[in-house]
Short mmCIF file of N, CA and C in Angstrom, two decimals:
data_model
loop_
_atom_site.label_atom_id
_atom_site.label_comp_id
_atom_site.label_asym_id
_atom_site.label_seq_id
_atom_site.Cartn_x
_atom_site.Cartn_y
_atom_site.Cartn_z
N MET A 1 11.10 -10.49 -4.21
CA MET A 1 10.51 -11.23 -5.24
C MET A 1 9.90 -10.36 -6.42
N ARG A 2 8.81 -9.12 -5.66
CA ARG A 2 7.86 -8.64 -6.16
C ARG A 2 8.69 -7.78 -6.96
N THR A 3 9.95 -7.22 -6.39
CA THR A 3 10.93 -6.44 -7.17
C THR A 3 11.20 -7.28 -8.36
N PHE A 4 11.60 -8.11 -7.80
CA PHE A 4 12.58 -9.17 -9.48
C PHE A 4 11.70 -9.60 -10.69
N ILE A 5 10.73 -9.28 -10.40
CA ILE A 5 9.30 -9.75 -11.13
C ILE A 5 9.06 -8.28 -11.78
N ALA A 6 8.77 -6.96 -11.01
CA ALA A 6 8.64 -5.93 -12.06
C ALA A 6 9.57 -5.52 -12.57
N VAL A 7 10.88 -6.06 -12.40
CA VAL A 7 12.10 -5.22 -13.36
C VAL A 7 12.03 -6.03 -14.93
N ILE A 8 11.70 -7.38 -14.28
CA ILE A 8 11.53 -8.10 -15.27
C ILE A 8 10.51 -7.78 -16.50
N LEU A 9 9.29 -7.40 -16.14
CA LEU A 9 8.14 -7.25 -16.89
C LEU A 9 8.60 -5.57 -17.32
N TRP A 10 9.59 -4.56 -16.43
CA TRP A 10 9.92 -3.55 -17.00
C TRP A 10 10.95 -3.60 -18.35
N PHE A 11 11.68 -4.44 -18.41
CA PHE A 11 12.63 -4.63 -18.93
C PHE A 11 11.98 -5.94 -20.12
N ILE A 12 11.07 -6.38 -20.40
CA ILE A 12 9.62 -6.96 -21.53
C ILE A 12 9.22 -5.70 -22.14
N LEU A 13 8.90 -4.98 -21.10
CA LEU A 13 8.29 -3.21 -21.94
C LEU A 13 9.04 -2.63 -22.73
N LEU A 14 10.07 -2.35 -22.26
CA LEU A 14 11.08 -1.50 -22.89
C LEU A 14 11.77 -2.21 -23.80
N VAL A 15 11.47 -3.94 -24.28
CA VAL A 15 11.87 -4.05 -25.77
C VAL A 15 10.79 -4.27 -26.47
N LEU A 16 9.50 -4.39 -26.11
CA LEU A 16 8.18 -4.10 -27.11
C LEU A 16 8.32 -2.61 -27.26
N CYS A 17 8.27 -1.76 -26.06
CA CYS A 17 8.02 -0.68 -26.39
C CYS A 17 8.82 0.37 -25.58
N TRP A 18 9.97 1.10 -25.63
CA TRP A 18 11.01 1.67 -24.49
C TRP A 18 10.29 3.46 -24.92
N PRO A 19 9.35 4.01 -25.53
CA PRO A 19 9.02 5.20 -24.72
C PRO A 19 8.20 4.78 -23.85
N LEU A 20 7.19 4.12 -23.91
CA LEU A 20 6.29 3.55 -22.72
C LEU A 20 7.23 2.83 -21.33
N ALA A 21 8.23 2.82 -21.38
CA ALA A 21 9.16 1.85 -20.63
C ALA A 21 9.67 3.33 -20.21
N LEU A 22 10.32 3.77 -20.81
CA LEU A 22 10.92 5.22 -20.18
C LEU A 22 9.94 6.70 -19.65
N MET A 23 8.89 6.19 -19.98
CA MET A 23 7.63 7.02 -19.36
C MET A 23 7.51 6.26 -18.17
N LEU A 24 7.24 5.31 -18.40
CA LEU A 24 6.73 4.97 -16.70
C LEU A 24 8.04 4.73 -15.76
N ILE A 25 9.28 4.82 -16.35
CA ILE A 25 10.17 5.40 -14.60
C ILE A 25 10.02 6.03 -14.41
N PHE A 26 9.95 7.83 -15.58
CA PHE A 26 9.40 8.83 -14.63
C PHE A 26 8.35 8.76 -13.74
N LEU A 27 7.10 8.59 -14.82
CA LEU A 27 6.05 8.60 -14.13
C LEU A 27 5.88 8.27 -12.50
N PHE A 28 5.94 6.72 -11.96
CA PHE A 28 6.17 6.87 -11.34
C PHE A 28 6.22 6.65 -10.15
N PRO A 29 7.41 7.50 -9.93
CA PRO A 29 7.19 8.51 -8.22
C PRO A 29 6.56 9.20 -8.41
N LEU A 30 5.95 10.04 -9.16
CA LEU A 30 4.30 11.33 -9.06
C LEU A 30 2.94 10.48 -8.70
N ILE A 31 2.94 9.43 -9.29
CA ILE A 31 1.99 8.31 -8.91
C ILE A 31 2.32 8.01 -7.74
N TRP A 32 3.18 7.62 -7.09
CA TRP A 32 3.06 7.08 -5.96
C TRP A 32 3.18 8.08 -4.90
N LEU A 33 3.36 9.38 -5.10
CA LEU A 33 3.74 10.85 -4.64
C LEU A 33 2.22 11.13 -4.33
N ILE A 34 1.40 11.11 -5.24
CA ILE A 34 0.04 11.20 -5.22
C ILE A 34 -0.81 10.49 -4.03
N LEU A 35 -0.23 8.96 -4.56
CA LEU A 35 -1.04 8.22 -4.06
C LEU A 35 -0.67 8.00 -2.65
N LEU A 36 -0.14 8.51 -2.53
CA LEU A 36 0.81 8.05 -0.79
C LEU A 36 0.03 9.13 0.48
N PRO A 37 -1.08 10.01 0.49
CA PRO A 37 -1.54 10.80 1.16
C PRO A 37 -3.10 9.64 1.37
N PHE A 38 -3.51 9.17 0.63
CA PHE A 38 -4.55 8.45 0.47
C PHE A 38 -4.01 6.72 1.15
N LYS A 39 -2.84 6.27 1.27
CA LYS A 39 -2.53 5.31 1.94
C LYS A 39 -2.34 5.72 4.04
N ILE A 40 -1.88 6.93 3.58
CA ILE A 40 -1.96 7.58 4.96
C ILE A 40 -2.66 7.40 5.87
N ILE A 41 -3.86 7.35 4.63
CA ILE A 41 -5.09 7.98 5.76
C ILE A 41 -5.95 6.70 5.66
N GLY A 42 -5.26 5.87 5.22
CA GLY A 42 -6.38 3.85 5.48
C GLY A 42 -5.56 3.72 6.21
N LEU A 43 -4.46 4.23 6.69
CA LEU A 43 -3.68 3.64 7.66
C LEU A 43 -4.33 3.84 8.57
N SER A 44 -4.64 5.01 8.98
CA SER A 44 -4.81 6.02 9.91
C SER A 44 -5.84 5.31 10.23
N ILE A 45 -7.17 5.71 9.71
CA ILE A 45 -8.69 5.17 9.70
C ILE A 45 -8.73 3.71 10.41
N SER A 46 -7.94 2.48 9.54
CA SER A 46 -7.44 1.21 10.23
C SER A 46 -7.22 1.25 11.83
N LEU A 47 -5.97 2.01 12.46
CA LEU A 47 -5.60 2.25 13.25
C LEU A 47 -6.58 2.92 14.66
N VAL A 48 -7.60 3.73 13.44
CA VAL A 48 -8.37 4.07 14.88
C VAL A 48 -9.65 3.13 14.91
N PHE A 49 -9.73 2.62 14.10
CA PHE A 49 -11.19 1.16 13.91
C PHE A 49 -10.56 -0.02 15.14
N GLN A 50 -9.41 -0.35 15.12
CA GLN A 50 -8.63 -0.87 15.94
C GLN A 50 -8.67 -0.65 17.38
N PHE A 51 -8.53 0.79 17.69
CA PHE A 51 -8.25 1.15 18.84
C PHE A 51 -9.24 1.54 19.25
N ILE A 52 -10.80 1.74 18.63
CA ILE A 52 -11.93 1.42 19.21
C ILE A 52 -12.94 -0.02 19.20
N GLY A 53 -12.09 -0.60 18.58
CA GLY A 53 -12.85 -2.56 18.62
C GLY A 53 -12.05 -3.11 20.18
N ALA A 54 -10.43 -2.20 20.72
CA ALA A 54 -9.85 -3.11 21.64
C ALA A 54 -10.42 -2.19 22.48
N ILE A 55 -10.57 -0.86 22.76
CA ILE A 55 -11.34 -0.27 23.83
C ILE A 55 -12.63 -1.15 24.11
N LEU A 56 -13.56 -1.42 23.65
CA LEU A 56 -14.92 -2.15 23.50
C LEU A 56 -14.88 -3.67 23.85
N MET A 57 -13.72 -4.28 23.53
CA MET A 57 -13.88 -5.37 24.00
C MET A 57 -13.21 -5.85 25.57
N PHE A 58 -12.54 -4.36 25.98
CA PHE A 58 -11.32 -4.41 27.23
C PHE A 58 -12.35 -5.04 27.94
N PRO A 59 -13.56 -4.72 28.81
CA PRO A 59 -14.41 -4.61 29.68
C PRO A 59 -14.16 -6.57 29.69
N PHE A 60 -14.56 -7.20 28.28
CA PHE A 60 -15.16 -8.20 28.13
C PHE A 60 -13.82 -9.40 28.80
N LYS A 61 -12.49 -9.10 28.23
CA LYS A 61 -10.78 -9.28 28.11
C LYS A 61 -10.65 -9.46 29.50
N VAL A 62 -11.62 -8.76 31.18
CA VAL A 62 -11.19 -8.12 31.93
C VAL A 62 -11.58 -9.61 32.68
N LEU A 63 -13.12 -9.66 32.45
CA LEU A 63 -14.04 -10.41 32.63
C LEU A 63 -13.79 -12.05 32.46
N GLY A 64 -13.09 -11.90 31.67
CA GLY A 64 -12.55 -13.09 30.55
C GLY A 64 -13.68 -14.26 29.71
N VAL A 65 -14.51 -13.10 29.88
CA VAL A 65 -15.82 -13.63 28.30
C VAL A 65 -15.32 -13.79 27.42
N ARG A 66 -15.36 -14.71 26.79
CA ARG A 66 -14.94 -15.52 25.47
C ARG A 66 -16.34 -14.50 24.37
#
């Protein structure tokens, strides 16, 4: 559904200001590539914190303490 809404919004932008819409089509992949390392870093940090939390909670799960 998000893709459909994005396409509709892009077509509205194309009607209102076609140079901006064309620039968006060419710049979006570049912006995505620039932001990709930050998404990967965020995912890895989240996984590390989940792993540390699981290690710290393991003794309580073994003993059955909530």
